[in-house]
Coordinates of C-alpha atoms and ligand atoms in Angstrom, one line a residue:
Chain A
M1 CA 83.7 114.3 78.3
I2 CA 81.5 111.2 78.3
C3 CA 85.0 108.8 79.2
C4 CA 85.0 105.2 78.3
D5 CA 82.9 104.1 80.9
G6 CA 79.9 106.6 80.7
L7 CA 81.1 108.3 83.3
V8 CA 81.3 112.1 83.3
D9 CA 84.7 112.6 83.9
H10 CA 85.0 116.0 86.2
A11 CA 88.8 115.8 85.5
L12 CA 88.3 117.8 82.7
L13 CA 86.6 120.8 83.8
L14 CA 88.6 122.9 83.1
D15 CA 90.1 121.9 79.8
A16 CA 88.9 124.2 77.1
G17 CA 86.1 123.1 74.6
T18 CA 85.1 120.1 77.3
G19 CA 83.9 120.4 80.7
A20 CA 80.5 121.4 81.3
D21 CA 79.7 122.3 78.1
A22 CA 80.7 118.9 76.8
M23 CA 78.8 117.3 79.1
N24 CA 75.8 118.5 77.2
A25 CA 77.7 117.5 74.0
V26 CA 75.7 114.4 74.1
T27 CA 72.4 116.7 74.1
P28 CA 72.7 118.0 71.1
A29 CA 72.7 114.4 69.7
I30 CA 69.2 114.4 71.2
A31 CA 66.9 116.5 69.1
R32 CA 64.5 118.8 71.1
Q33 CA 61.2 117.6 70.9
H34 CA 58.7 120.0 71.3
A35 CA 55.7 118.2 72.0
A36 CA 56.6 116.5 75.4
G37 CA 56.8 112.9 74.0
V38 CA 59.7 110.8 73.4
R39 CA 60.8 109.5 69.8
I40 CA 63.4 107.2 69.2
R41 CA 64.2 105.4 66.4
G42 CA 67.4 102.8 65.4
L43 CA 68.9 103.6 68.7
T44 CA 72.2 101.4 68.5
R45 CA 74.8 101.5 71.8
R46 CA 77.1 99.2 72.4
F47 CA 80.3 99.2 75.0
G48 CA 82.9 97.2 73.0
G49 CA 81.0 93.7 72.9
P50 CA 77.6 93.2 71.1
A51 CA 75.1 95.7 71.0
V52 CA 73.1 96.3 74.6
L53 CA 70.7 98.6 72.4
D54 CA 70.3 97.2 69.0
R55 CA 68.3 99.5 66.4
L56 CA 65.6 100.1 69.6
D57 CA 62.2 102.0 68.1
L58 CA 60.2 103.4 70.6
D59 CA 57.6 106.1 71.4
I60 CA 56.6 107.4 74.1
R61 CA 53.4 109.8 73.9
P62 CA 53.1 113.2 75.8
G63 CA 52.0 112.3 79.5
E64 CA 52.0 108.9 79.0
F65 CA 53.6 106.9 82.2
L66 CA 55.7 104.2 80.7
A67 CA 56.9 101.2 82.4
L68 CA 59.8 99.5 81.1
L69 CA 61.1 96.1 82.0
G70 CA 63.8 93.8 81.6
R71 CA 65.8 91.3 82.9
S72 CA 68.9 92.5 84.8
G73 CA 71.4 93.8 82.0
S74 CA 69.1 94.0 79.3
G75 CA 70.0 97.7 78.8
K76 CA 66.9 99.5 81.0
T77 CA 69.5 101.7 82.4
T78 CA 71.3 102.4 79.5
L79 CA 68.0 103.7 77.5
L80 CA 67.3 106.0 80.5
R81 CA 70.8 107.7 80.3
T82 CA 70.8 107.9 76.8
L83 CA 67.5 109.9 77.4
A84 CA 69.2 112.1 80.0
G85 CA 71.7 112.9 77.9
L86 CA 74.3 110.9 80.0
D87 CA 74.9 108.5 77.4
P88 CA 76.0 109.7 74.0
V89 CA 73.3 108.5 70.7
E90 CA 75.8 106.8 68.9
Q91 CA 73.6 105.5 66.3
G92 CA 69.8 106.3 65.3
E93 CA 67.5 109.1 66.5
V94 CA 66.2 110.4 69.6
A95 CA 64.2 113.3 70.2
A96 CA 63.0 114.2 73.7
P97 CA 61.7 117.3 75.3
A98 CA 64.6 119.8 76.8
R99 CA 63.3 119.9 80.6
R100 CA 64.1 116.5 81.8
A101 CA 64.8 115.3 85.3
V102 CA 66.0 112.0 86.5
V103 CA 65.9 110.0 89.7
F104 CA 68.4 107.5 89.6
Q105 CA 68.6 104.2 92.0
D106 CA 71.0 105.5 94.5
P107 CA 69.4 108.9 95.6
R108 CA 72.7 111.0 94.7
L109 CA 72.0 113.9 97.3
L110 CA 75.3 116.1 97.7
P111 CA 75.8 114.6 101.2
W112 CA 77.4 117.9 102.2
K113 CA 74.2 119.9 101.2
R114 CA 71.4 119.7 103.5
V115 CA 67.9 118.8 101.7
L116 CA 66.6 121.9 101.0
R117 CA 69.8 122.9 99.3
N118 CA 70.1 119.8 97.4
V119 CA 66.4 120.5 96.1
T120 CA 67.4 124.0 95.1
L121 CA 70.6 123.1 93.3
G122 CA 70.8 124.6 89.9
L123 CA 67.6 125.6 90.2
R124 CA 66.7 129.0 88.1
G125 CA 63.9 131.3 87.9
A126 CA 62.1 133.2 91.0
D127 CA 62.4 132.0 94.3
P128 CA 63.8 128.6 94.0
K129 CA 63.7 128.3 97.6
G130 CA 59.7 128.5 97.7
R131 CA 59.4 126.1 95.0
A132 CA 61.9 123.7 96.6
L133 CA 60.0 123.9 99.8
A134 CA 56.5 123.4 97.8
A135 CA 58.3 120.1 96.4
L136 CA 59.3 118.6 99.7
A137 CA 55.7 119.5 101.3
E138 CA 54.4 117.4 98.4
V139 CA 56.5 114.3 98.8
G140 CA 56.1 114.4 102.7
L141 CA 59.4 115.9 103.9
A142 CA 58.4 119.4 104.8
H143 CA 59.7 118.5 108.5
R144 CA 63.1 117.0 106.7
T145 CA 63.9 119.9 104.9
D146 CA 67.1 121.2 107.1
A147 CA 68.6 117.2 107.7
W148 CA 71.9 115.8 106.1
P149 CA 71.4 113.5 103.7
L150 CA 73.1 111.1 105.6
T151 CA 70.7 111.1 108.2
L152 CA 67.6 110.1 105.7
S153 CA 66.1 107.0 105.8
G154 CA 66.3 105.1 102.3
G155 CA 62.6 106.2 101.4
E156 CA 63.1 110.0 103.2
A157 CA 66.3 110.0 100.5
Q158 CA 64.4 108.8 97.5
R159 CA 61.4 111.2 98.2
A160 CA 64.2 113.9 98.5
G161 CA 65.3 113.2 95.2
L162 CA 61.8 113.3 93.9
A163 CA 61.4 116.6 95.1
R164 CA 64.7 117.6 93.4
A165 CA 63.2 116.2 90.0
L166 CA 59.9 117.4 90.5
V167 CA 60.9 121.0 91.2
R168 CA 62.2 121.8 88.0
E169 CA 59.0 121.0 86.6
P170 CA 60.2 118.1 84.1
E171 CA 58.2 117.8 81.0
L172 CA 60.1 114.3 81.1
L173 CA 60.3 112.6 84.4
L174 CA 63.0 109.5 84.1
L175 CA 62.9 107.0 86.8
D176 CA 65.4 104.3 87.6
E177 CA 64.3 101.6 89.4
P178 CA 63.7 104.3 92.1
F179 CA 62.1 102.0 94.8
A180 CA 64.1 98.5 94.1
A181 CA 66.2 99.2 97.6
L182 CA 63.4 100.1 99.7
D183 CA 61.8 97.9 102.1
A184 CA 58.2 96.6 100.8
L185 CA 55.9 98.7 103.0
T186 CA 57.9 101.6 102.2
R187 CA 57.9 100.8 98.5
L188 CA 54.0 100.6 98.6
R189 CA 53.8 104.2 99.7
M190 CA 56.3 105.4 97.3
Q191 CA 54.3 104.0 95.0
A192 CA 51.2 105.0 96.0
M193 CA 52.7 108.7 95.8
V194 CA 54.0 108.5 92.5
A195 CA 50.9 107.7 91.1
D196 CA 49.5 110.6 92.9
L197 CA 52.0 113.4 91.9
W198 CA 52.0 112.1 88.1
Q199 CA 47.9 112.6 88.3
R200 CA 48.6 116.6 89.3
H201 CA 52.0 117.1 87.5
R202 CA 51.1 114.9 84.3
C203 CA 54.3 115.1 82.8
T204 CA 55.6 112.1 80.5
V205 CA 57.3 109.4 82.8
L206 CA 59.8 106.5 81.9
L207 CA 59.5 104.4 84.9
V208 CA 62.6 101.4 85.0
T209 CA 61.5 98.8 86.7
H210 CA 61.8 95.0 87.8
D211 CA 58.7 95.0 89.1
V212 CA 55.9 94.2 87.3
D213 CA 53.1 94.6 89.9
E214 CA 54.6 98.2 90.1
A215 CA 54.5 98.6 86.4
V216 CA 50.6 97.5 86.2
L217 CA 49.9 99.7 89.1
L218 CA 51.4 102.8 87.8
A219 CA 52.1 103.2 84.1
D220 CA 49.5 103.4 81.3
R221 CA 51.7 100.8 79.3
A222 CA 54.3 98.5 79.8
V223 CA 57.4 97.6 77.3
V224 CA 59.7 94.8 77.8
L225 CA 63.2 94.9 76.7
E226 CA 64.6 92.4 75.6
A227 CA 68.0 91.6 73.1
G228 CA 68.3 95.6 72.5
R229 CA 65.0 95.8 71.4
I230 CA 61.2 96.2 72.8
A231 CA 59.9 93.1 72.7
T232 CA 56.6 93.2 73.9
E233 CA 53.9 96.1 74.7
V234 CA 51.2 95.8 76.7
A235 CA 48.9 98.3 77.2
I236 CA 47.2 98.9 81.2
P237 CA 44.0 100.4 80.4
L238 CA 43.1 100.0 84.2
E239 CA 41.2 102.7 86.2
R240 CA 43.1 104.8 88.7
P241 CA 43.7 104.8 91.5
R242 CA 44.4 100.9 91.2
R243 CA 44.8 98.4 93.6
H244 CA 46.9 95.4 93.7
A245 CA 43.6 92.8 93.1
G246 CA 41.4 92.1 90.5
A247 CA 41.2 89.4 87.4
E248 CA 42.4 92.4 85.3
F249 CA 45.9 93.3 86.9
A250 CA 46.0 89.3 87.5
A251 CA 45.8 88.8 83.8
L252 CA 48.3 91.9 83.0
R253 CA 50.6 90.7 85.2
A254 CA 50.7 87.5 84.1
R255 CA 51.6 88.1 80.5
L256 CA 54.2 90.4 81.8
L257 CA 55.8 88.0 83.8
N258 CA 55.5 85.5 80.8
A259 CA 57.1 88.2 78.7
L260 CA 59.9 88.1 81.3
G261 CA 60.3 84.4 81.0
V262 CA 58.8 83.5 84.3
E263 CA 55.8 81.9 85.2
E264 CA 53.2 83.0 87.2
D265 CA 54.0 80.7 90.0
G266 CA 57.3 81.6 90.1
H267 CA 59.3 79.3 88.3
A268 CA 61.3 80.1 85.2
L269 CA 60.2 78.7 81.6
A270 CA 61.9 76.0 80.2
A271 CA 63.9 77.9 77.2
Chain B
M1 CA 86.1 106.4 122.5
M2 CA 86.1 103.4 120.7
S3 CA 88.8 101.5 122.8
E4 CA 86.5 102.6 125.6
A5 CA 83.7 101.0 124.3
I6 CA 85.7 97.5 123.8
L7 CA 86.7 97.6 127.4
S8 CA 83.5 98.3 129.0
A9 CA 82.0 95.6 126.9
L10 CA 84.6 93.6 128.7
P11 CA 82.8 91.9 131.8
D12 CA 84.3 93.4 134.9
R13 CA 86.6 91.0 137.7
P14 CA 84.3 90.3 140.4
A15 CA 85.5 93.0 142.9
T16 CA 86.3 91.3 146.3
K17 CA 86.1 94.7 148.3
P18 CA 85.1 98.3 146.5
R19 CA 88.6 100.0 145.9
P20 CA 88.7 103.8 146.0
R21 CA 88.2 104.7 142.2
L22 CA 90.3 107.8 140.3
P23 CA 87.9 109.1 137.3
P24 CA 89.7 108.1 134.3
G25 CA 90.9 111.4 133.5
L26 CA 93.1 111.4 136.6
R27 CA 93.9 107.5 136.3
R28 CA 95.6 108.4 132.9
L29 CA 98.1 111.0 134.8
V30 CA 99.1 108.8 137.4
S31 CA 101.8 106.9 135.4
P32 CA 103.4 110.0 134.2
V33 CA 103.7 112.0 137.4
V34 CA 105.4 109.0 138.9
I35 CA 108.0 109.1 135.9
L36 CA 108.3 112.9 136.9
L37 CA 109.0 112.2 140.3
L38 CA 111.3 109.1 139.7
W39 CA 113.4 111.8 137.6
Q40 CA 113.4 114.1 140.0
A41 CA 114.1 111.8 142.7
A42 CA 117.2 110.6 140.3
S43 CA 118.6 113.6 139.6
D44 CA 118.3 114.8 143.4
L45 CA 120.5 111.7 143.9
G46 CA 122.8 112.7 141.5
L47 CA 122.2 109.5 139.5
I48 CA 121.2 111.7 136.3
S49 CA 123.5 114.6 135.8
S50 CA 121.9 117.5 134.8
R51 CA 124.5 117.9 132.0
L52 CA 122.6 115.8 130.5
V53 CA 119.2 116.1 131.5
A54 CA 117.9 118.9 133.9
P55 CA 115.7 117.7 136.6
P56 CA 111.9 118.7 136.1
S57 CA 111.8 121.3 139.1
A58 CA 115.2 122.9 136.9
I59 CA 112.9 123.1 133.8
A60 CA 110.1 124.7 135.6
R61 CA 111.8 126.8 136.6
S62 CA 113.7 127.9 133.7
F63 CA 110.3 128.0 132.0
V64 CA 109.2 130.6 134.5
E65 CA 111.9 132.8 133.8
L66 CA 112.2 132.7 130.4
V67 CA 108.6 133.7 130.3
A68 CA 109.2 136.5 133.0
S69 CA 112.2 137.5 131.0
G70 CA 109.6 138.0 128.0
E71 CA 112.6 136.1 125.9
L72 CA 109.9 133.0 125.5
Q73 CA 107.1 134.9 123.9
H74 CA 109.6 136.8 121.7
N75 CA 111.5 133.8 120.6
L76 CA 108.2 132.1 119.9
L77 CA 106.3 134.5 118.3
V78 CA 109.4 134.5 115.5
S79 CA 108.8 130.7 114.9
L80 CA 104.9 131.5 114.7
A81 CA 105.2 134.1 112.0
R82 CA 108.0 131.8 109.9
V83 CA 105.5 128.8 110.2
G84 CA 102.3 131.0 109.6
A85 CA 104.5 132.7 106.4
G86 CA 105.7 128.9 105.4
L87 CA 102.2 127.8 105.7
G88 CA 100.3 130.3 104.1
I89 CA 102.8 130.2 101.1
A90 CA 102.1 126.3 101.0
V91 CA 98.5 126.5 101.3
V92 CA 98.0 128.5 98.2
A93 CA 100.6 127.3 96.2
G94 CA 99.4 123.5 97.1
T95 CA 96.2 124.5 96.5
A96 CA 96.2 126.8 93.1
L97 CA 98.3 123.7 91.9
A98 CA 96.0 120.9 92.8
L99 CA 93.0 123.0 91.6
V100 CA 95.0 123.2 88.0
A101 CA 96.0 119.5 88.1
G102 CA 93.0 118.3 89.5
L103 CA 90.3 119.7 87.3
S104 CA 92.3 119.6 83.7
R105 CA 94.1 116.6 82.1
R106 CA 96.9 119.2 80.8
G107 CA 97.2 120.6 83.8
E108 CA 97.7 117.1 85.3
E109 CA 100.4 116.4 82.5
I110 CA 102.0 119.9 83.2
V111 CA 101.8 120.0 86.9
D112 CA 101.9 116.6 88.3
A113 CA 104.7 115.3 86.8
P114 CA 107.5 117.5 88.2
L115 CA 105.9 117.8 91.1
Q116 CA 105.9 114.1 91.6
M117 CA 110.0 114.1 90.7
V118 CA 110.5 116.7 93.2
R119 CA 108.2 115.0 95.8
T120 CA 111.0 111.9 96.5
M121 CA 113.3 114.2 97.2
P122 CA 113.6 114.8 101.2
H123 CA 113.1 118.4 101.4
L124 CA 115.6 119.2 104.6
A125 CA 118.2 118.0 102.3
L126 CA 118.3 121.3 100.3
V127 CA 119.1 123.4 103.3
P128 CA 122.3 124.0 102.0
L129 CA 121.3 124.8 98.4
F130 CA 118.5 127.4 100.2
I131 CA 121.9 128.9 101.9
L132 CA 123.6 129.4 98.8
W133 CA 119.9 130.8 97.5
F134 CA 118.7 132.7 100.1
G135 CA 121.2 133.8 102.6
I136 CA 120.7 132.9 106.4
G137 CA 117.9 135.3 106.9
E138 CA 114.2 134.4 107.1
T139 CA 113.9 133.6 103.6
P140 CA 115.4 130.2 103.4
K141 CA 113.5 129.2 106.6
I142 CA 110.2 130.7 105.5
A143 CA 111.1 128.6 101.9
L144 CA 111.7 125.1 103.9
V145 CA 108.6 125.1 105.6
A146 CA 106.7 126.3 102.5
L147 CA 108.3 123.9 100.5
G148 CA 107.7 120.9 102.6
S149 CA 103.9 121.6 103.7
A150 CA 102.7 122.2 100.1
F151 CA 103.8 118.6 99.1
P152 CA 100.9 117.3 101.2
I153 CA 98.5 119.9 100.7
Y154 CA 98.9 119.3 96.8
L155 CA 98.7 115.8 96.8
N156 CA 95.6 115.3 99.4
L157 CA 93.2 118.0 97.5
F158 CA 94.5 116.5 94.1
A159 CA 93.5 113.2 95.3
G160 CA 90.4 114.3 97.2
I161 CA 89.7 116.1 93.7
R162 CA 90.1 112.7 91.4
G163 CA 88.3 110.9 94.0
V164 CA 85.1 112.7 94.3
D165 CA 82.1 110.2 93.5
P166 CA 81.4 110.8 89.6
R167 CA 77.6 109.6 90.2
L168 CA 77.2 112.5 92.1
V169 CA 79.1 115.1 89.3
E170 CA 76.6 113.2 87.0
A171 CA 73.7 113.9 88.9
A172 CA 74.9 117.4 89.5
T173 CA 75.0 117.7 85.7
V174 CA 71.7 116.3 85.0
L175 CA 70.2 119.0 87.5
G176 CA 71.7 121.5 84.9
L177 CA 74.9 123.0 87.0
S178 CA 77.0 124.9 85.1
R179 CA 81.1 124.0 85.3
G180 CA 81.7 126.7 88.0
E181 CA 79.1 125.6 90.2
L182 CA 79.5 122.1 89.6
I183 CA 83.5 123.1 91.1
R184 CA 82.0 125.2 93.8
H185 CA 79.0 123.5 94.6
V186 CA 80.1 119.4 94.1
I187 CA 84.0 118.8 93.1
L188 CA 85.3 121.4 96.0
P189 CA 83.1 120.1 98.7
G190 CA 83.5 116.6 97.6
A191 CA 87.5 117.3 98.0
L192 CA 87.5 118.9 101.1
P193 CA 87.5 115.9 103.8
S194 CA 90.8 115.0 102.0
A195 CA 92.4 118.6 101.8
L196 CA 91.7 118.7 105.8
V197 CA 93.7 115.5 106.1
G198 CA 96.2 117.2 103.7
L199 CA 96.6 120.1 105.9
R200 CA 97.1 118.4 109.2
Y201 CA 100.2 116.4 107.3
A202 CA 100.9 119.5 106.2
L203 CA 101.4 121.6 109.7
G204 CA 103.5 118.3 111.1
V205 CA 106.0 118.9 108.4
A206 CA 106.0 122.0 108.7
W207 CA 107.3 122.3 112.5
L208 CA 109.7 119.7 111.3
S209 CA 111.0 122.0 108.7
L210 CA 111.2 125.0 111.7
V211 CA 113.0 123.2 113.8
V212 CA 115.6 122.4 111.3
G213 CA 115.2 125.6 109.5
E214 CA 115.8 127.2 113.1
Q215 CA 119.0 125.7 113.9
I216 CA 121.0 126.9 111.1
N217 CA 121.9 130.4 111.5
A218 CA 119.2 132.0 113.7
T219 CA 119.3 135.0 115.6
A220 CA 115.8 134.5 117.3
G221 CA 113.0 131.6 117.5
I222 CA 112.4 128.6 119.3
G223 CA 115.1 126.6 117.8
F224 CA 117.6 129.7 118.6
M225 CA 116.9 129.8 122.0
M226 CA 117.7 126.1 122.4
M227 CA 120.4 126.1 120.0
D228 CA 121.8 128.9 122.3
A229 CA 121.6 127.0 125.2
R230 CA 123.5 124.0 124.4
E231 CA 126.5 126.4 124.4
F232 CA 125.9 127.3 128.0
L233 CA 125.1 123.5 128.7
R234 CA 121.8 124.2 129.9
T235 CA 119.8 121.3 129.3
D236 CA 116.4 122.8 131.0
I237 CA 116.1 125.4 128.5
I238 CA 116.6 123.1 125.9
I239 CA 113.4 120.6 127.5
V240 CA 111.5 123.8 127.4
G241 CA 112.0 124.5 124.1
L242 CA 111.2 120.6 123.5
L243 CA 107.8 121.1 125.3
V244 CA 107.0 124.6 123.3
Y245 CA 107.3 122.3 120.0
A246 CA 105.5 119.9 121.6
V247 CA 102.5 122.0 122.5
L248 CA 102.7 123.8 119.6
G249 CA 102.3 120.9 116.9
L250 CA 99.5 119.5 119.4
A251 CA 97.7 122.7 119.3
A252 CA 97.8 123.4 115.7
D253 CA 96.3 119.5 115.3
Q254 CA 93.8 120.4 117.7
L255 CA 92.8 123.3 115.5
V256 CA 92.5 121.1 112.3
R257 CA 90.2 118.9 114.2
W258 CA 88.1 121.3 115.1
V259 CA 88.1 123.1 111.8
E260 CA 87.3 119.4 110.5
R261 CA 84.6 119.2 112.8
R262 CA 83.0 122.4 111.9
A263 CA 83.3 122.2 108.0
L264 CA 82.5 118.5 107.9
S265 CA 79.2 118.4 110.0
W266 CA 77.7 116.4 107.6
R267 CA 78.9 113.3 107.9
P268 CA 77.5 111.1 110.3
V269 CA 79.9 110.1 112.4
L270 CA 80.8 113.7 113.5
L271 CA 77.2 114.1 113.7
R272 CA 76.7 111.7 116.5
G273 CA 79.8 113.2 118.1
T274 CA 78.4 116.5 118.6
A275 CA 74.7 115.2 118.7
Ligands
LIG1 N1 79.7 102.3 81.4 C1 79.5 101.2 80.8 N2 80.4 100.2 80.1 C2 80.5 99.1 80.0 N3 79.6 98.3 79.9 C3 78.5 98.4 80.6 C4 78.3 100.5 80.6 N4 77.1 100.7 81.0 C5 76.3 99.4 80.9 N5 77.0 98.5 80.2 C6 76.4 96.8 80.2 O1 75.4 96.8 79.3 C7 74.3 95.8 79.6 C8 73.3 97.0 80.1 O2 73.3 97.5 81.3 P1 72.3 98.5 81.6 O3 71.8 99.3 81.2 O4 72.9 98.8 83.2 O5 71.0 97.4 82.4 P2 69.6 97.3 83.0 O6 69.6 98.4 83.8 O7 68.7 96.7 82.4 O8 70.1 96.2 84.5 C9 75.1 95.5 80.7 O9 75.9 94.4 80.3 C10 76.2 96.7 81.5 O10 77.2 95.5 81.8
LIG2 MG1 69.7 99.4 85.7

């Protein structure tokens, strides 16, 4: 069901033994973790060539906010997709909670459904509409529930995506550079909103980012992915709410930048 | 609309003296009206034989006569029934085949290859065979319309299904949609724009097939009316028939455009159009 390039192949929807069941065929490979944390051991993933993830080990504590940093192409998205159940676990062990939600880098709202319907889509349980409206209000989109997705601004679309994820009350929230495409001001607002939402929901969060400031601002801990493994791990014991200032913030920032191979003033370190 | 914008963006020539101006809608009519007047004048002066082309006045007169006698309406209904039946069969068959081929690899292997082969054949060339198979009644005419218009529906819906953004399918999968929900909420709406394009093509092919089909052994229908008029050198009636075909084609196209505007109102271009 997952074809060579890792995309779900909807051409197979009606074939017996494939289709939606098989889309979840990757899920059995993910052991169901009853605590809301994540445990990865020896995860290896290659796309034909050298391993993108190479015997990777990673734990995320229940309720922890973890930032995953790494250069472009280092395999951050691959790791997140594996946890989402979109990429198969070919080698290694992955245990994650059953209720997971994803916010992708691009909003991926269905353009032919209004915002509210996008949020209620696939939602089970009592009063999906009421819960969706509450989630949209939480991300400040109560006034746009009837809008068509293609009329939303980039920030609004990402907030709708966030509402769609949060309304499912995930135990594990996977965010793949959700603010990377937004302008600087909108990004700051969104970061503050995510910090706030996490204080309330307390789900486990994996935030993929290439923005060191974002990691220091939001996460309990930041890890850097390099050569297929977690190369650096930095605890971020700052008090919340956090601001972009202070000696501690600067020191953590410098450490992470250093781990990414960039000097504080922006120059690449000589190899 | 686009060309209007481009035209109005061009700097106006400095007007020396203000001339009386017609509204743009009327201005577009000037040239056709002039042509009609010239045509009429040429016929009246005997420059154009009415055995080749009847003058506009005669065409208008016979149109009124045909309507008054009810002949036009009767033939129109017969023709519409043929197109309706043929198109109905085409929509059902084309959609069913496209779903089977679009949603399943095995279905594609079974359905797509033979259809692609048949498609290369001009379906109008099947007329002799259809007469042998179905006789000369309504069946060969409806079958011709159905066969011709099923292909655009099949091809466009199939392409539409396969063209649905896989990232949306993926996102919907993560949301926990079942297979049926995925087809209903993601695949089919995603394929709809392409399917409607297919329907527009199908309508065009349907009229064409009707024109050809009605010229064989028909006893009613617009095509029969025209063939019958040929026997009596009534070019006026033939041209009335041509005009009816043109108006029907145009109306069908407008109908699909209207459906498109309603069904695809989520598209921003169309949103701007209706706002
Ligand atoms: N579906 C795929 N098919 C082939 N190669 C892939 C696929 N997905 C990712 N890759 C490769 O894996 C590497 C890591 O990609 P990715 O996880 O997207 O990196 P990041 O998110 O850190 O930028 C890249 O070299 C990319 O080209
Ligand atoms: Mg990425």
